[in-house]
């Protein structure tokens, strides 16, 4: 039974999410972590990835910390492995954590590794952090104005968009308005201290997360 957790940051062990997630994570679960924010291919690049996410790195600690707070202790970092071994480790895991700061690069990495169907059909707990969460959509846009491109995502979240790192600024409100005006699809809006949890069609907004749709446009215009 697929479960999905979307968050901007790694604070999902805090009070705003803990009451829900304490019942989701179990101590005996095996977690696989797949960074999607670096290029891989040459041997030297793979070795750099291993060094970047070794057991002493701050980034590794930051990613593991909230899961360890829930009692999860078994981690496998999917760096420096062949696509075949990466897929095998994912299928053996109970939790798969994806992260990256460029959604288009995240999709490129998934396609390079041949993991599109594996991730799309993953039936464990899928955790997706920061900009990487946009790959869950049917399509997402990158760039601005003339450089804007529409990219196909995994299609796990259908007929909805994500707006991440929302801070109530004029720029963020304007972006939300443009998204709603463009195709009218609802938007899951996440601030730094929020998350969204989905389980078999049930959606739970945690912390400051909320949903915006076309009915909110007048109110959003008034904020500018």
C-alpha angles and dihedrals in degrees: 000000000000119000123183130197119189120189138160094220141009096267095103091116090069127102095272091065107016097085089060101035098047086077093047105054123062128196095237095054121120115225125204118196121203117186111206098186106089138061118250132186111093119075091241091055091051091051090049090053091051091050092046094055102032120137093271098054122113091223092056092049091049093052095045098041100082093045091049087052087060090050100260109141106161110090132170118187111209099215128125092014131125117256089251094053091044091054091047093052092048092053090050094052132092094203128037118193119194126184139169141137100229116057095198091052089048090057091047090053092049092050093045089054093045091236101129097109094034093058095036091055098037107138100193128078109305114201116190120184134199121331091350087076090074090072087072091071126091088245134350134192130234131189129021135273111327092008094054115126131185113222128191114241133193095281093227091127106047127198093000136093132211127229110191133194091020111184104173091249122145089252092053093047090048091051091051091051092050091049092051093045093049099061108345095237117147117259128221103216119202127186123197092270099050144075141187122228122196127186121174096326096323114116124198122189111213126198113336097348117128142165122245125193140166091285088067096056097097091052091047092050089054090057093061 
